Amino acid sequence: MYMMRDIVRDGNPVLRKIAQPVQFPLSDADKKLASDMMEYLIKSQDPDFAQKHHLRAGVGLAAPQVGVSEQMACVLVPAEDADDADKTKKYALELTLINPVIISNSIQKAQLFEGEGCLSVDKDIPGYVPRSARITVRYQDFDGNKQTIRVKNYPAIVCQHEIDHLHGHLFYDHINKNDPFEKEPDVIIV
Ligand code: SB7
Ligand code: NI
């Protein structure tokens, strides 16, 4: 499985490349990539395992972050028991996005009140990252079937962060340099 040493850091050109579309049927290498990326997220969210192996917890991981310039990303957002009716559900969103495209964005914005971080960026970069509050994503599943999903708020922010990686964008590209904590009009603070 992937460890922190496998995660590509800012400065490596692969993080700034436009990732290539994934071909179907999936190659064995692509199947392994998908399961290894998801395994990283699962293990990184297990406090004991993460501490023991010095993993930074992640809610998403994109293929360029492990050095593969392909349009694949995993998203694993833990369920918040507080406002989650189904207490048996471990994850609010558990998804492997292949060749994802955002086909619609809400006008309303959302931003994390503490800003964003990235497994590929070792330092804290303060500032708001304006995102769309709601998006519709078209992507392909493991069988190559086209799927459409609508997500909002935190899961939507994570999906946008991951899809950005497939286009060579990093979260801090979106921070207003002159006013990092500039508040957008009509924004949900998540
Ligand atoms: C905060 C963190 C993430 C997404 C959105 C807000 C994911 C961090 C892990 N990654 O670097 C994934 O690309
Ligand atoms: Ni990232």
mmCIF file of C-alpha atoms and ligand atoms in Angstrom:
data_model
loop_
_atom_site.group_PDB
_atom_site.id
_atom_site.type_symbol
_atom_site.label_atom_id
_atom_site.label_comp_id
_atom_site.label_asym_id
_atom_site.label_seq_id
_atom_site.Cartn_x
_atom_site.Cartn_y
_atom_site.Cartn_z
ATOM 1 C CA MET A 1 0.000 0.000 0.000
ATOM 2 C CA TYR A 2 1.002 3.617 -0.311
ATOM 3 C CA MET A 3 2.917 5.300 2.497
ATOM 4 C CA MET A 4 3.815 8.974 2.902
ATOM 5 C CA ARG A 5 7.049 8.392 0.993
ATOM 6 C CA ASP A 6 4.980 7.473 -2.088
ATOM 7 C CA ILE A 7 3.021 10.721 -2.070
ATOM 8 C CA VAL A 8 4.397 13.171 -4.617
ATOM 9 C CA ARG A 9 5.108 16.623 -3.161
ATOM 10 C CA ASP A 10 4.577 20.101 -4.548
ATOM 11 C CA GLY A 11 7.391 20.981 -6.941
ATOM 12 C CA ASN A 12 7.152 17.666 -8.813
ATOM 13 C CA PRO A 13 5.918 18.499 -12.350
ATOM 14 C CA VAL A 14 3.440 15.584 -12.377
ATOM 15 C CA LEU A 15 1.213 17.645 -10.048
ATOM 16 C CA ARG A 16 0.997 20.390 -12.684
ATOM 17 C CA LYS A 17 0.267 18.160 -15.684
ATOM 18 C CA ILE A 18 -3.134 17.538 -17.236
ATOM 19 C CA ALA A 19 -3.873 13.886 -16.492
ATOM 20 C CA GLN A 20 -4.636 11.434 -19.306
ATOM 21 C CA PRO A 21 -8.048 9.769 -19.647
ATOM 22 C CA VAL A 22 -8.277 6.229 -18.254
ATOM 23 C CA GLN A 23 -8.939 3.561 -20.887
ATOM 24 C CA PHE A 24 -11.502 0.740 -20.610
ATOM 25 C CA PRO A 25 -11.543 -2.114 -19.871
ATOM 26 C CA LEU A 26 -9.417 -1.147 -16.876
ATOM 27 C CA SER A 27 -5.896 -2.555 -16.917
ATOM 28 C CA ASP A 28 -4.726 -4.562 -13.917
ATOM 29 C CA ALA A 29 -2.424 -1.649 -13.098
ATOM 30 C CA ASP A 30 -5.364 0.786 -13.032
ATOM 31 C CA LYS A 31 -7.437 -1.587 -10.872
ATOM 32 C CA LYS A 32 -4.556 -1.802 -8.422
ATOM 33 C CA LEU A 33 -4.086 1.957 -8.493
ATOM 34 C CA ALA A 34 -7.752 2.442 -7.549
ATOM 35 C CA SER A 35 -7.682 -0.065 -4.711
ATOM 36 C CA ASP A 36 -4.313 1.116 -3.369
ATOM 37 C CA MET A 37 -5.471 4.732 -3.328
ATOM 38 C CA MET A 38 -8.686 3.838 -1.500
ATOM 39 C CA GLU A 39 -6.748 1.676 0.934
ATOM 40 C CA TYR A 40 -4.522 4.623 1.756
ATOM 41 C CA LEU A 41 -7.587 6.722 2.616
ATOM 42 C CA ILE A 42 -9.152 4.002 4.774
ATOM 43 C CA LYS A 43 -5.941 3.309 6.692
ATOM 44 C CA SER A 44 -5.064 6.984 7.021
ATOM 45 C CA GLN A 45 -8.393 7.560 8.791
ATOM 46 C CA ASP A 46 -7.674 4.818 11.343
ATOM 47 C CA PRO A 47 -6.021 6.815 14.155
ATOM 48 C CA ASP A 48 -3.910 3.902 15.476
ATOM 49 C CA PHE A 49 -2.652 2.770 12.080
ATOM 50 C CA ALA A 50 -2.050 6.335 10.923
ATOM 51 C CA GLN A 51 -0.039 7.210 14.004
ATOM 52 C CA LYS A 52 1.995 4.035 13.860
ATOM 53 C CA HIS A 53 2.896 4.516 10.185
ATOM 54 C CA HIS A 54 3.020 8.325 10.179
ATOM 55 C CA LEU A 55 0.215 8.697 7.644
ATOM 56 C CA ARG A 56 -1.487 12.052 7.232
ATOM 57 C CA ALA A 57 -5.237 11.515 7.270
ATOM 58 C CA GLY A 58 -6.843 12.100 3.886
ATOM 59 C CA VAL A 59 -10.415 12.361 2.642
ATOM 60 C CA GLY A 60 -9.306 12.196 -0.977
ATOM 61 C CA LEU A 61 -6.397 11.166 -3.157
ATOM 62 C CA ALA A 62 -5.812 11.728 -6.870
ATOM 63 C CA ALA A 63 -3.606 9.558 -9.113
ATOM 64 C CA PRO A 64 -1.090 12.363 -9.886
ATOM 65 C CA GLN A 65 -0.373 12.457 -6.137
ATOM 66 C CA VAL A 66 1.099 8.967 -6.408
ATOM 67 C CA GLY A 67 2.937 9.890 -9.594
ATOM 68 C CA VAL A 68 0.384 8.556 -12.099
ATOM 69 C CA SER A 69 -0.862 11.160 -14.556
ATOM 70 C CA GLU A 70 -4.290 9.589 -15.119
ATOM 71 C CA GLN A 71 -7.806 10.857 -14.534
ATOM 72 C CA MET A 72 -8.599 8.830 -11.444
ATOM 73 C CA ALA A 73 -9.283 9.986 -7.885
ATOM 74 C CA CYS A 74 -10.722 8.477 -4.718
ATOM 75 C CA VAL A 75 -12.924 10.275 -2.233
ATOM 76 C CA LEU A 76 -13.655 8.975 1.274
ATOM 77 C CA VAL A 77 -15.546 11.400 3.484
ATOM 78 C CA PRO A 78 -16.356 10.078 6.967
ATOM 79 C CA ALA A 79 -20.004 10.360 8.043
ATOM 80 C CA GLU A 80 -20.660 12.897 10.769
ATOM 81 C CA ASP A 81 -22.851 11.030 13.264
ATOM 82 C CA ALA A 82 -24.273 14.326 14.505
ATOM 83 C CA ASP A 83 -26.338 15.151 11.429
ATOM 84 C CA ASP A 84 -26.352 11.722 9.856
ATOM 85 C CA ALA A 85 -29.637 9.917 10.319
ATOM 86 C CA ASP A 86 -28.218 6.529 9.312
ATOM 87 C CA LYS A 87 -25.805 5.752 12.142
ATOM 88 C CA THR A 88 -24.690 2.540 10.420
ATOM 89 C CA LYS A 89 -23.220 4.517 7.537
ATOM 90 C CA LYS A 90 -19.499 4.993 7.980
ATOM 91 C CA TYR A 91 -18.958 7.333 5.078
ATOM 92 C CA ALA A 92 -20.877 10.306 3.758
ATOM 93 C CA LEU A 93 -19.182 9.714 0.399
ATOM 94 C CA GLU A 94 -17.104 6.782 -0.786
ATOM 95 C CA LEU A 95 -16.297 7.027 -4.453
ATOM 96 C CA THR A 96 -13.737 6.285 -7.121
ATOM 97 C CA LEU A 97 -13.998 8.865 -9.852
ATOM 98 C CA ILE A 98 -12.681 7.833 -13.260
ATOM 99 C CA ASN A 99 -12.542 10.440 -16.027
ATOM 100 C CA PRO A 100 -14.682 12.832 -13.949
ATOM 101 C CA VAL A 101 -16.167 15.991 -15.405
ATOM 102 C CA ILE A 102 -18.050 18.639 -13.441
ATOM 103 C CA ILE A 103 -21.107 19.246 -15.590
ATOM 104 C CA SER A 104 -22.778 21.864 -13.416
ATOM 105 C CA ASN A 105 -21.854 24.225 -10.597
ATOM 106 C CA SER A 106 -24.120 26.129 -8.246
ATOM 107 C CA ILE A 107 -23.728 29.889 -8.199
ATOM 108 C CA GLN A 108 -23.561 29.652 -4.420
ATOM 109 C CA LYS A 109 -20.042 29.174 -3.062
ATOM 110 C CA ALA A 110 -18.781 27.095 -0.135
ATOM 111 C CA GLN A 111 -15.467 27.272 1.653
ATOM 112 C CA LEU A 112 -13.893 25.465 4.572
ATOM 113 C CA PHE A 113 -13.630 27.793 7.567
ATOM 114 C CA GLU A 114 -10.141 26.491 8.291
ATOM 115 C CA GLY A 115 -8.982 26.571 4.671
ATOM 116 C CA GLU A 116 -7.798 23.465 2.801
ATOM 117 C CA GLY A 117 -4.739 21.270 3.038
ATOM 118 C CA CYS A 118 -3.217 18.757 0.676
ATOM 119 C CA LEU A 119 -1.173 15.593 1.168
ATOM 120 C CA SER A 120 1.166 16.924 -1.527
ATOM 121 C CA VAL A 121 1.703 20.250 0.229
ATOM 122 C CA ASP A 122 3.727 19.940 3.415
ATOM 123 C CA LYS A 123 3.164 23.437 4.772
ATOM 124 C CA ASP A 124 -0.009 25.150 5.909
ATOM 125 C CA ILE A 125 -1.159 27.767 3.440
ATOM 126 C CA PRO A 126 -3.773 29.941 5.123
ATOM 127 C CA GLY A 127 -6.713 31.396 3.250
ATOM 128 C CA TYR A 128 -10.162 30.636 1.932
ATOM 129 C CA VAL A 129 -10.533 28.420 -1.111
ATOM 130 C CA PRO A 130 -13.772 29.384 -2.827
ATOM 131 C CA ARG A 131 -15.582 26.356 -4.259
ATOM 132 C CA SER A 132 -19.047 25.717 -5.647
ATOM 133 C CA ALA A 133 -21.469 24.703 -2.882
ATOM 134 C CA ARG A 134 -23.076 22.085 -5.128
ATOM 135 C CA ILE A 135 -21.801 20.312 -8.202
ATOM 136 C CA THR A 136 -22.919 17.593 -10.565
ATOM 137 C CA VAL A 137 -20.156 15.226 -11.618
ATOM 138 C CA ARG A 138 -20.243 12.824 -14.528
ATOM 139 C CA TYR A 139 -17.687 10.029 -14.251
ATOM 140 C CA GLN A 140 -17.106 6.393 -15.164
ATOM 141 C CA ASP A 141 -17.271 3.484 -12.744
ATOM 142 C CA PHE A 142 -14.973 0.423 -12.752
ATOM 143 C CA ASP A 143 -16.960 -1.109 -15.606
ATOM 144 C CA GLY A 144 -16.723 2.031 -17.688
ATOM 145 C CA ASN A 145 -20.419 2.817 -17.203
ATOM 146 C CA LYS A 146 -21.241 6.518 -17.089
ATOM 147 C CA GLN A 147 -22.528 7.712 -13.728
ATOM 148 C CA THR A 148 -23.796 11.072 -12.531
ATOM 149 C CA ILE A 149 -23.673 12.223 -8.949
ATOM 150 C CA ARG A 150 -24.798 15.412 -7.257
ATOM 151 C CA VAL A 151 -22.896 16.449 -4.143
ATOM 152 C CA LYS A 152 -23.017 19.437 -1.825
ATOM 153 C CA ASN A 153 -21.034 21.184 0.897
ATOM 154 C CA TYR A 154 -18.028 19.323 2.316
ATOM 155 C CA PRO A 155 -18.195 16.311 -0.049
ATOM 156 C CA ALA A 156 -18.514 18.771 -2.957
ATOM 157 C CA ILE A 157 -15.427 20.665 -1.770
ATOM 158 C CA VAL A 158 -13.451 17.424 -1.610
ATOM 159 C CA CYS A 159 -14.554 16.367 -5.107
ATOM 160 C CA GLN A 160 -13.517 19.757 -6.507
ATOM 161 C CA HIS A 161 -10.119 19.526 -4.764
ATOM 162 C CA GLU A 162 -9.551 16.059 -6.299
ATOM 163 C CA ILE A 163 -10.757 16.960 -9.782
ATOM 164 C CA ASP A 164 -8.473 20.022 -9.618
ATOM 165 C CA HIS A 165 -5.507 17.648 -9.174
ATOM 166 C CA LEU A 166 -6.399 16.021 -12.524
ATOM 167 C CA HIS A 167 -6.033 19.422 -14.184
ATOM 168 C CA GLY A 168 -2.762 20.337 -12.517
ATOM 169 C CA HIS A 169 -4.320 22.725 -9.983
ATOM 170 C CA LEU A 170 -3.515 22.926 -6.288
ATOM 171 C CA PHE A 171 -5.822 24.386 -3.644
ATOM 172 C CA TYR A 172 -3.685 27.441 -2.953
ATOM 173 C CA ASP A 173 -3.975 28.546 -6.605
ATOM 174 C CA HIS A 174 -7.504 29.690 -5.637
ATOM 175 C CA ILE A 175 -6.527 31.744 -2.574
ATOM 176 C CA ASN A 176 -6.691 35.493 -3.096
ATOM 177 C CA LYS A 177 -3.060 36.583 -2.712
ATOM 178 C CA ASN A 178 -3.903 40.127 -1.618
ATOM 179 C CA ASP A 179 -6.688 39.142 0.782
ATOM 180 C CA PRO A 180 -6.459 35.415 1.695
ATOM 181 C CA PHE A 181 -9.494 35.589 3.980
ATOM 182 C CA GLU A 182 -11.640 37.588 1.610
ATOM 183 C CA LYS A 183 -15.277 36.553 2.078
ATOM 184 C CA GLU A 184 -17.215 35.823 -1.078
ATOM 185 C CA PRO A 185 -20.768 37.099 -1.216
ATOM 186 C CA ASP A 186 -23.331 34.301 -0.817
ATOM 187 C CA VAL A 187 -20.937 31.743 0.604
ATOM 188 C CA ILE A 188 -21.600 28.772 2.902
ATOM 189 C CA ILE A 189 -18.818 28.338 5.453
ATOM 190 C CA VAL A 190 -18.382 24.604 6.009
HETATM 191 C C1 SB7 B 1 -9.481 19.648 2.476
HETATM 192 C C2 SB7 B 1 -8.745 18.516 2.242
HETATM 193 C C3 SB7 B 1 -8.941 17.790 1.079
HETATM 194 C C4 SB7 B 1 -9.879 18.228 0.176
HETATM 195 C C5 SB7 B 1 -10.595 19.350 0.417
HETATM 196 C C6 SB7 B 1 -10.408 20.061 1.565
HETATM 197 C C7 SB7 B 1 -8.181 16.533 0.778
HETATM 198 C C8 SB7 B 1 -6.766 16.529 1.238
HETATM 199 C C9 SB7 B 1 -6.026 15.343 0.729
HETATM 200 N N1 SB7 B 1 -5.572 15.553 -0.591
HETATM 201 O O1 SB7 B 1 -4.423 16.173 -0.812
HETATM 202 C C10 SB7 B 1 -6.251 15.025 -1.667
HETATM 203 O O2 SB7 B 1 -5.909 15.526 -2.874
HETATM 204 NI NI NI B 2 -4.746 17.384 -2.579
#
